[in-house]
Amino acid sequence: MRTVRIGAGQGFYGDSLLPVLDVARYGDVKYIGFDTLAELTLAILEKGRRREPGTGYTRDVVPMMRNLLPIAKERGIRLITNAGGINPRGAARAVAEVARELGLSLKIACVTGDDIFDRLDELAALGVQFAGPATGQTLADVRDRVLFASVYLGANVVADALATGADVVITGRTTDTAQFLGPLIHEFGWARDDWDRLAQGIILGHLMECSGQVTGGNYQVGWEEIPDLHRIGFPIAEVSEDGSFVLTKAPGTGGKVDLKSVKEQFLYEIHDPTTYVTPDVVCDLTTTRLEQVGENRVRVSGTRGRPAPPTLKALLGFADGWMGEGYISFSWPKAYSKAKRAAQIIRARLEMQGVRPEEIHEEYIGINSLWGALAPEPVDEDQINEVRLRIAIRTRNRRDCEILAREFPPLLLSGPPTASAVAGTPQPRELMGLWSALIPREWIEPHVQITVEEV
């Protein structure tokens, strides 16, 4: 039975640029998929594009390609990434420029059609319900504040882009799994209603989308024993035509592939395991079988699929107020008590100046910043060396955030003793609200376009 090897290159915007080089050099792969987009990432990219028009894609795609393209070109590895974010054409131009700098001939396919910003009113008139799930707001309430709107596309657009002969495929908002299922559809010619094989491809993508998390990163029990995390190997899958695959990593790399590491990623972000919905297929994960078949080798098979849903998920982002924050640290003795007293002072001074935030968040780094209300109060405060106070507020205007920031430096001389400032004060940040909606796929898919540029 014919097989193909696919590697993972990135699990999020900002992931390490080093492991993918090991995947390319030593993984014997034909394709490498990069999943760079979380919903939050789109908001980050939109803020970047507003500061610097022409951006809106993940900026690390440039150093990534500069290091990777020579290896990929030499070995015939095809690269698929959703680094295009909300400006895939801009990302394609940036990658083309890198290829020119390196003197490489390259065919780049750019997938567009996920961006529905200019079609919002049209789609709303057709009956799409863009509405805030908690507030009851409608599109009309935020229309003048909408910053971006994108639809999750599935793996078929990736397969279609690969069919052009592209060396590099760049998309906007695709699902996390599309970069991995797409090559399988292209390579094996899977039908678009071959639900069980498609479901296996989705599970492959789900296991690989978070890069090192399936190969020993973020390992909950026994993390101390995971070898060579400084050179963790990103996952590689040996995929058979029937959809079954063996998950492994490149020889000589760190990390670990075993049933525990795979199960941790398998359960990640899963709600109803009988109905894992994607644009390509609805998967039943309860039928999936995992088997350890060798050192750093786990076989995955048996996932069943049902017909793809009639709708696609859309994500809409809009300006939604401001966040301000500040930090100050206190040392032993009674560091926690000092920090709590400082918080009282800041809250009182905000009230004196008429600042009434919509939300105020107070946390003590070293005590409860990760566990929140679940963190127990310290039994013996004298055992605490230091505590950092953080206060954040959400308001409708920037001015209130600036007032908050100004109240931290005076505590150095006019607050509890042993205060230590953090260099600089965080600037107010504009917040973005996110809504989702379901749109009939026939209103989206005809608008998808694939353009190819040859360098």
PDB file of N, CA and C in Angstrom, residues 336-417:
ATOM      1  N   TYR A 336       3.030  39.727  50.294  1.00  0.00           N
ATOM      2  CA  TYR A 336       1.644  39.600  49.837  1.00  0.00           C
ATOM      3  C   TYR A 336       0.766  40.681  50.458  1.00  0.00           C
ATOM      4  N   SER A 337       0.935  40.927  51.740  1.00  0.00           N
ATOM      5  CA  SER A 337       0.144  41.966  52.409  1.00  0.00           C
ATOM      6  C   SER A 337       0.424  43.337  51.806  1.00  0.00           C
ATOM      7  N   LYS A 338       1.684  43.595  51.482  1.00  0.00           N
ATOM      8  CA  LYS A 338       2.030  44.880  50.862  1.00  0.00           C
ATOM      9  C   LYS A 338       1.345  45.035  49.501  1.00  0.00           C
ATOM     10  N   ALA A 339       1.357  43.948  48.731  1.00  0.00           N
ATOM     11  CA  ALA A 339       0.744  44.011  47.399  1.00  0.00           C
ATOM     12  C   ALA A 339      -0.762  44.245  47.504  1.00  0.00           C
ATOM     13  N   LYS A 340      -1.406  43.592  48.478  1.00  0.00           N
ATOM     14  CA  LYS A 340      -2.849  43.797  48.645  1.00  0.00           C
ATOM     15  C   LYS A 340      -3.155  45.232  49.085  1.00  0.00           C
ATOM     16  N   ARG A 341      -2.298  45.790  49.919  1.00  0.00           N
ATOM     17  CA  ARG A 341      -2.503  47.183  50.341  1.00  0.00           C
ATOM     18  C   ARG A 341      -2.322  48.118  49.143  1.00  0.00           C
ATOM     19  N   ALA A 342      -1.355  47.829  48.284  1.00  0.00           N
ATOM     20  CA  ALA A 342      -1.149  48.650  47.094  1.00  0.00           C
ATOM     21  C   ALA A 342      -2.371  48.603  46.188  1.00  0.00           C
ATOM     22  N   ALA A 343      -2.991  47.449  46.073  1.00  0.00           N
ATOM     23  CA  ALA A 343      -4.193  47.331  45.248  1.00  0.00           C
ATOM     24  C   ALA A 343      -5.320  48.190  45.801  1.00  0.00           C
ATOM     25  N   GLN A 344      -5.463  48.210  47.117  1.00  0.00           N
ATOM     26  CA  GLN A 344      -6.488  49.051  47.734  1.00  0.00           C
ATOM     27  C   GLN A 344      -6.244  50.526  47.427  1.00  0.00           C
ATOM     28  N   ILE A 345      -4.984  50.923  47.481  1.00  0.00           N
ATOM     29  CA  ILE A 345      -4.640  52.320  47.203  1.00  0.00           C
ATOM     30  C   ILE A 345      -5.004  52.677  45.763  1.00  0.00           C
ATOM     31  N   ILE A 346      -4.655  51.821  44.828  1.00  0.00           N
ATOM     32  CA  ILE A 346      -4.920  52.116  43.418  1.00  0.00           C
ATOM     33  C   ILE A 346      -6.415  52.168  43.149  1.00  0.00           C
ATOM     34  N   ARG A 347      -7.173  51.237  43.695  1.00  0.00           N
ATOM     35  CA  ARG A 347      -8.619  51.262  43.497  1.00  0.00           C
ATOM     36  C   ARG A 347      -9.217  52.563  44.045  1.00  0.00           C
ATOM     37  N   ALA A 348      -8.764  52.981  45.214  1.00  0.00           N
ATOM     38  CA  ALA A 348      -9.294  54.211  45.806  1.00  0.00           C
ATOM     39  C   ALA A 348      -8.942  55.424  44.969  1.00  0.00           C
ATOM     40  N   ARG A 349      -7.725  55.458  44.430  1.00  0.00           N
ATOM     41  CA  ARG A 349      -7.300  56.618  43.633  1.00  0.00           C
ATOM     42  C   ARG A 349      -8.019  56.652  42.279  1.00  0.00           C
ATOM     43  N   LEU A 350      -8.341  55.500  41.729  1.00  0.00           N
ATOM     44  CA  LEU A 350      -9.155  55.493  40.510  1.00  0.00           C
ATOM     45  C   LEU A 350     -10.534  56.089  40.785  1.00  0.00           C
ATOM     46  N   GLU A 351     -11.129  55.710  41.911  1.00  0.00           N
ATOM     47  CA  GLU A 351     -12.452  56.235  42.261  1.00  0.00           C
ATOM     48  C   GLU A 351     -12.401  57.741  42.486  1.00  0.00           C
ATOM     49  N   MET A 352     -11.327  58.214  43.114  1.00  0.00           N
ATOM     50  CA  MET A 352     -11.184  59.654  43.350  1.00  0.00           C
ATOM     51  C   MET A 352     -11.171  60.441  42.046  1.00  0.00           C
ATOM     52  N   GLN A 353     -10.707  59.808  40.953  1.00  0.00           N
ATOM     53  CA  GLN A 353     -10.601  60.493  39.667  1.00  0.00           C
ATOM     54  C   GLN A 353     -11.748  60.161  38.710  1.00  0.00           C
ATOM     55  N   GLY A 354     -12.763  59.504  39.255  1.00  0.00           N
ATOM     56  CA  GLY A 354     -13.947  59.240  38.451  1.00  0.00           C
ATOM     57  C   GLY A 354     -13.811  58.105  37.472  1.00  0.00           C
ATOM     58  N   VAL A 355     -12.824  57.238  37.670  1.00  0.00           N
ATOM     59  CA  VAL A 355     -12.635  56.093  36.775  1.00  0.00           C
ATOM     60  C   VAL A 355     -13.459  54.922  37.307  1.00  0.00           C
ATOM     61  N   ARG A 356     -14.450  54.522  36.537  1.00  0.00           N
ATOM     62  CA  ARG A 356     -15.306  53.403  36.925  1.00  0.00           C
ATOM     63  C   ARG A 356     -15.282  52.364  35.802  1.00  0.00           C
ATOM     64  N   PRO A 357     -14.328  51.449  35.856  1.00  0.00           N
ATOM     65  CA  PRO A 357     -14.152  50.484  34.762  1.00  0.00           C
ATOM     66  C   PRO A 357     -15.354  49.562  34.613  1.00  0.00           C
ATOM     67  N   GLU A 358     -15.542  49.090  33.396  1.00  0.00           N
ATOM     68  CA  GLU A 358     -16.549  48.055  33.174  1.00  0.00           C
ATOM     69  C   GLU A 358     -16.121  46.750  33.844  1.00  0.00           C
ATOM     70  N   GLU A 359     -14.815  46.504  33.865  1.00  0.00           N
ATOM     71  CA  GLU A 359     -14.259  45.347  34.560  1.00  0.00           C
ATOM     72  C   GLU A 359     -12.940  45.758  35.174  1.00  0.00           C
ATOM     73  N   ILE A 360     -12.635  45.178  36.341  1.00  0.00           N
ATOM     74  CA  ILE A 360     -11.325  45.366  36.940  1.00  0.00           C
ATOM     75  C   ILE A 360     -10.835  44.004  37.421  1.00  0.00           C
ATOM     76  N   HIS A 361      -9.594  43.724  37.096  1.00  0.00           N
ATOM     77  CA  HIS A 361      -9.022  42.414  37.423  1.00  0.00           C
ATOM     78  C   HIS A 361      -7.765  42.650  38.250  1.00  0.00           C
ATOM     79  N   GLU A 362      -7.685  41.917  39.351  1.00  0.00           N
ATOM     80  CA  GLU A 362      -6.569  42.077  40.291  1.00  0.00           C
ATOM     81  C   GLU A 362      -5.957  40.704  40.532  1.00  0.00           C
ATOM     82  N   GLU A 363      -4.660  40.581  40.338  1.00  0.00           N
ATOM     83  CA  GLU A 363      -4.016  39.294  40.566  1.00  0.00           C
ATOM     84  C   GLU A 363      -2.647  39.498  41.189  1.00  0.00           C
ATOM     85  N   TYR A 364      -2.169  38.442  41.831  1.00  0.00           N
ATOM     86  CA  TYR A 364      -0.911  38.478  42.561  1.00  0.00           C
ATOM     87  C   TYR A 364      -0.004  37.391  41.986  1.00  0.00           C
ATOM     88  N   ILE A 365       0.954  37.812  41.189  1.00  0.00           N
ATOM     89  CA  ILE A 365       1.843  36.878  40.513  1.00  0.00           C
ATOM     90  C   ILE A 365       2.768  36.256  41.554  1.00  0.00           C
ATOM     91  N   GLY A 366       2.763  34.949  41.611  1.00  0.00           N
ATOM     92  CA  GLY A 366       3.441  34.210  42.666  1.00  0.00           C
ATOM     93  C   GLY A 366       2.464  33.615  43.653  1.00  0.00           C
ATOM     94  N   ILE A 367       1.200  34.068  43.592  1.00  0.00           N
ATOM     95  CA  ILE A 367       0.172  33.568  44.504  1.00  0.00           C
ATOM     96  C   ILE A 367      -0.987  32.939  43.733  1.00  0.00           C
ATOM     97  N   ASN A 368      -1.600  33.723  42.826  1.00  0.00           N
ATOM     98  CA  ASN A 368      -2.848  33.243  42.226  1.00  0.00           C
ATOM     99  C   ASN A 368      -3.044  33.653  40.769  1.00  0.00           C
ATOM    100  N   SER A 369      -1.992  34.089  40.082  1.00  0.00           N
ATOM    101  CA  SER A 369      -2.200  34.598  38.728  1.00  0.00           C
ATOM    102  C   SER A 369      -2.594  33.500  37.744  1.00  0.00           C
ATOM    103  N   LEU A 370      -2.254  32.252  38.015  1.00  0.00           N
ATOM    104  CA  LEU A 370      -2.634  31.157  37.129  1.00  0.00           C
ATOM    105  C   LEU A 370      -3.893  30.438  37.611  1.00  0.00           C
ATOM    106  N   TRP A 371      -4.020  30.230  38.907  1.00  0.00           N
ATOM    107  CA  TRP A 371      -5.140  29.470  39.439  1.00  0.00           C
ATOM    108  C   TRP A 371      -6.336  30.328  39.818  1.00  0.00           C
ATOM    109  N   GLY A 372      -6.131  31.641  39.921  1.00  0.00           N
ATOM    110  CA  GLY A 372      -7.244  32.511  40.250  1.00  0.00           C
ATOM    111  C   GLY A 372      -7.877  32.172  41.584  1.00  0.00           C
ATOM    112  N   ALA A 373      -9.218  32.145  41.592  1.00  0.00           N
ATOM    113  CA  ALA A 373      -9.949  31.921  42.840  1.00  0.00           C
ATOM    114  C   ALA A 373      -9.715  30.534  43.419  1.00  0.00           C
ATOM    115  N   LEU A 374      -9.200  29.600  42.619  1.00  0.00           N
ATOM    116  CA  LEU A 374      -8.933  28.257  43.118  1.00  0.00           C
ATOM    117  C   LEU A 374      -7.661  28.174  43.948  1.00  0.00           C
ATOM    118  N   ALA A 375      -6.815  29.207  43.866  1.00  0.00           N
ATOM    119  CA  ALA A 375      -5.549  29.181  44.601  1.00  0.00           C
ATOM    120  C   ALA A 375      -5.806  29.401  46.093  1.00  0.00           C
ATOM    121  N   PRO A 376      -5.270  28.550  46.957  1.00  0.00           N
ATOM    122  CA  PRO A 376      -5.458  28.765  48.391  1.00  0.00           C
ATOM    123  C   PRO A 376      -4.640  29.953  48.876  1.00  0.00           C
ATOM    124  N   GLU A 377      -5.128  30.600  49.899  1.00  0.00           N
ATOM    125  CA  GLU A 377      -4.371  31.679  50.525  1.00  0.00           C
ATOM    126  C   GLU A 377      -3.131  31.097  51.207  1.00  0.00           C
ATOM    127  N   PRO A 378      -2.008  31.805  51.156  1.00  0.00           N
ATOM    128  CA  PRO A 378      -0.787  31.298  51.797  1.00  0.00           C
ATOM    129  C   PRO A 378      -0.989  31.096  53.303  1.00  0.00           C
ATOM    130  N   VAL A 379      -0.478  29.979  53.803  1.00  0.00           N
ATOM    131  CA  VAL A 379      -0.577  29.692  55.240  1.00  0.00           C
ATOM    132  C   VAL A 379       0.430  30.522  56.018  1.00  0.00           C
ATOM    133  N   ASP A 380       1.637  30.625  55.492  1.00  0.00           N
ATOM    134  CA  ASP A 380       2.707  31.355  56.178  1.00  0.00           C
ATOM    135  C   ASP A 380       3.291  32.390  55.221  1.00  0.00           C
ATOM    136  N   GLU A 381       2.876  33.621  55.380  1.00  0.00           N
ATOM    137  CA  GLU A 381       3.311  34.670  54.450  1.00  0.00           C
ATOM    138  C   GLU A 381       4.817  34.889  54.508  1.00  0.00           C
ATOM    139  N   ASP A 382       5.439  34.561  55.635  1.00  0.00           N
ATOM    140  CA  ASP A 382       6.878  34.783  55.750  1.00  0.00           C
ATOM    141  C   ASP A 382       7.682  33.865  54.838  1.00  0.00           C
ATOM    142  N   GLN A 383       7.028  32.833  54.250  1.00  0.00           N
ATOM    143  CA  GLN A 383       7.725  31.937  53.329  1.00  0.00           C
ATOM    144  C   GLN A 383       7.720  32.476  51.894  1.00  0.00           C
ATOM    145  N   ILE A 384       7.052  33.597  51.666  1.00  0.00           N
ATOM    146  CA  ILE A 384       6.943  34.164  50.315  1.00  0.00           C
ATOM    147  C   ILE A 384       8.049  35.194  50.123  1.00  0.00           C
ATOM    148  N   ASN A 385       8.896  34.978  49.149  1.00  0.00           N
ATOM    149  CA  ASN A 385      10.008  35.905  48.912  1.00  0.00           C
ATOM    150  C   ASN A 385       9.571  37.198  48.250  1.00  0.00           C
ATOM    151  N   GLU A 386       8.660  37.083  47.279  1.00  0.00           N
ATOM    152  CA  GLU A 386       8.258  38.272  46.527  1.00  0.00           C
ATOM    153  C   GLU A 386       6.914  38.043  45.872  1.00  0.00           C
ATOM    154  N   VAL A 387       6.197  39.126  45.611  1.00  0.00           N
ATOM    155  CA  VAL A 387       4.897  39.086  44.948  1.00  0.00           C
ATOM    156  C   VAL A 387       4.814  40.276  44.007  1.00  0.00           C
ATOM    157  N   ARG A 388       4.275  40.032  42.834  1.00  0.00           N
ATOM    158  CA  ARG A 388       4.044  41.134  41.893  1.00  0.00           C
ATOM    159  C   ARG A 388       2.542  41.344  41.738  1.00  0.00           C
ATOM    160  N   LEU A 389       2.101  42.561  41.963  1.00  0.00           N
ATOM    161  CA  LEU A 389       0.704  42.934  41.775  1.00  0.00           C
ATOM    162  C   LEU A 389       0.472  43.331  40.318  1.00  0.00           C
ATOM    163  N   ARG A 390      -0.594  42.810  39.734  1.00  0.00           N
ATOM    164  CA  ARG A 390      -1.052  43.258  38.411  1.00  0.00           C
ATOM    165  C   ARG A 390      -2.510  43.647  38.519  1.00  0.00           C
ATOM    166  N   ILE A 391      -2.829  44.834  38.022  1.00  0.00           N
ATOM    167  CA  ILE A 391      -4.215  45.276  37.924  1.00  0.00           C
ATOM    168  C   ILE A 391      -4.487  45.621  36.472  1.00  0.00           C
ATOM    169  N   ALA A 392      -5.606  45.112  35.950  1.00  0.00           N
ATOM    170  CA  ALA A 392      -6.018  45.418  34.582  1.00  0.00           C
ATOM    171  C   ALA A 392      -7.468  45.874  34.602  1.00  0.00           C
ATOM    172  N   ILE A 393      -7.802  46.807  33.723  1.00  0.00           N
ATOM    173  CA  ILE A 393      -9.176  47.290  33.632  1.00  0.00           C
ATOM    174  C   ILE A 393      -9.627  47.271  32.174  1.00  0.00           C
ATOM    175  N   ARG A 394     -10.939  47.159  32.005  1.00  0.00           N
ATOM    176  CA  ARG A 394     -11.554  47.315  30.678  1.00  0.00           C
ATOM    177  C   ARG A 394     -12.494  48.503  30.732  1.00  0.00           C
ATOM    178  N   THR A 395     -12.315  49.413  29.783  1.00  0.00           N
ATOM    179  CA  THR A 395     -13.113  50.637  29.764  1.00  0.00           C
ATOM    180  C   THR A 395     -13.536  50.945  28.330  1.00  0.00           C
ATOM    181  N   ARG A 396     -14.352  51.968  28.198  1.00  0.00           N
ATOM    182  CA  ARG A 396     -14.782  52.412  26.865  1.00  0.00           C
ATOM    183  C   ARG A 396     -13.831  53.435  26.268  1.00  0.00           C
ATOM    184  N   ASN A 397     -12.873  53.935  27.047  1.00  0.00           N
ATOM    185  CA  ASN A 397     -12.011  55.003  26.525  1.00  0.00           C
ATOM    186  C   ASN A 397     -10.567  54.785  26.955  1.00  0.00           C
ATOM    187  N   ARG A 398      -9.676  55.350  26.202  1.00  0.00           N
ATOM    188  CA  ARG A 398      -8.246  55.218  26.448  1.00  0.00           C
ATOM    189  C   ARG A 398      -7.814  56.009  27.690  1.00  0.00           C
ATOM    190  N   ARG A 399      -8.482  57.124  27.939  1.00  0.00           N
ATOM    191  CA  ARG A 399      -8.074  58.013  29.026  1.00  0.00           C
ATOM    192  C   ARG A 399      -8.049  57.297  30.369  1.00  0.00           C
ATOM    193  N   ASP A 400      -9.071  56.488  30.666  1.00  0.00           N
ATOM    194  CA  ASP A 400      -9.119  55.790  31.951  1.00  0.00           C
ATOM    195  C   ASP A 400      -7.937  54.839  32.104  1.00  0.00           C
ATOM    196  N   CYS A 401      -7.533  54.222  30.997  1.00  0.00           N
ATOM    197  CA  CYS A 401      -6.391  53.312  31.041  1.00  0.00           C
ATOM    198  C   CYS A 401      -5.102  54.068  31.345  1.00  0.00           C
ATOM    199  N   GLU A 402      -4.975  55.254  30.788  1.00  0.00           N
ATOM    200  CA  GLU A 402      -3.789  56.064  31.044  1.00  0.00           C
ATOM    201  C   GLU A 402      -3.737  56.515  32.501  1.00  0.00           C
ATOM    202  N   ILE A 403      -4.895  56.818  33.095  1.00  0.00           N
ATOM    203  CA  ILE A 403      -4.940  57.194  34.513  1.00  0.00           C
ATOM    204  C   ILE A 403      -4.463  56.029  35.372  1.00  0.00           C
ATOM    205  N   LEU A 404      -4.925  54.823  35.068  1.00  0.00           N
ATOM    206  CA  LEU A 404      -4.481  53.652  35.826  1.00  0.00           C
ATOM    207  C   LEU A 404      -2.967  53.521  35.774  1.00  0.00           C
ATOM    208  N   ALA A 405      -2.394  53.617  34.584  1.00  0.00           N
ATOM    209  CA  ALA A 405      -0.954  53.428  34.437  1.00  0.00           C
ATOM    210  C   ALA A 405      -0.169  54.439  35.265  1.00  0.00           C
ATOM    211  N   ARG A 406      -0.685  55.646  35.383  1.00  0.00           N
ATOM    212  CA  ARG A 406       0.037  56.691  36.129  1.00  0.00           C
ATOM    213  C   ARG A 406       0.027  56.472  37.627  1.00  0.00           C
ATOM    214  N   GLU A 407      -0.850  55.598  38.118  1.00  0.00           N
ATOM    215  CA  GLU A 407      -0.951  55.413  39.563  1.00  0.00           C
ATOM    216  C   GLU A 407       0.048  54.402  40.121  1.00  0.00           C
ATOM    217  N   PHE A 408       0.778  53.706  39.293  1.00  0.00           N
ATOM    218  CA  PHE A 408       1.734  52.725  39.808  1.00  0.00           C
ATOM    219  C   PHE A 408       3.064  53.351  40.238  1.00  0.00           C
ATOM    220  N   PRO A 409       3.699  54.220  39.451  1.00  0.00           N
ATOM    221  CA  PRO A 409       4.990  54.786  39.897  1.00  0.00           C
ATOM    222  C   PRO A 409       4.947  55.493  41.243  1.00  0.00           C
ATOM    223  N   PRO A 410       3.873  56.256  41.588  1.00  0.00           N
ATOM    224  CA  PRO A 410       3.889  56.925  42.897  1.00  0.00           C
ATOM    225  C   PRO A 410       3.985  55.989  44.087  1.00  0.00           C
ATOM    226  N   LEU A 411       3.621  54.714  43.897  1.00  0.00           N
ATOM    227  CA  LEU A 411       3.687  53.771  45.010  1.00  0.00           C
ATOM    228  C   LEU A 411       5.122  53.528  45.466  1.00  0.00           C
ATOM    229  N   LEU A 412       6.101  53.838  44.621  1.00  0.00           N
ATOM    230  CA  LEU A 412       7.492  53.610  45.003  1.00  0.00           C
ATOM    231  C   LEU A 412       7.879  54.434  46.228  1.00  0.00           C
ATOM    232  N   LEU A 413       7.325  55.633  46.336  1.00  0.00           N
ATOM    233  CA  LEU A 413       7.645  56.489  47.478  1.00  0.00           C
ATOM    234  C   LEU A 413       6.462  56.699  48.407  1.00  0.00           C
ATOM    235  N   SER A 414       5.254  56.447  47.931  1.00  0.00           N
ATOM    236  CA  SER A 414       4.064  56.766  48.724  1.00  0.00           C
ATOM    237  C   SER A 414       3.194  55.545  48.996  1.00  0.00           C
ATOM    238  N   GLY A 415       3.785  54.371  48.926  1.00  0.00           N
ATOM    239  CA  GLY A 415       3.034  53.156  49.202  1.00  0.00           C
ATOM    240  C   GLY A 415       3.769  52.300  50.206  1.00  0.00           C
ATOM    241  N   PRO A 416       3.427  51.028  50.311  1.00  0.00           N
ATOM    242  CA  PRO A 416       4.116  50.124  51.232  1.00  0.00           C
ATOM    243  C   PRO A 416       5.602  50.012  50.868  1.00  0.00           C
ATOM    244  N   PRO A 417       6.437  49.631  51.823  1.00  0.00           N
ATOM    245  CA  PRO A 417       7.880  49.582  51.566  1.00  0.00           C
ATOM    246  C   PRO A 417       8.288  48.380  50.703  1.00  0.00           C
TER     247      PRO A 417
END
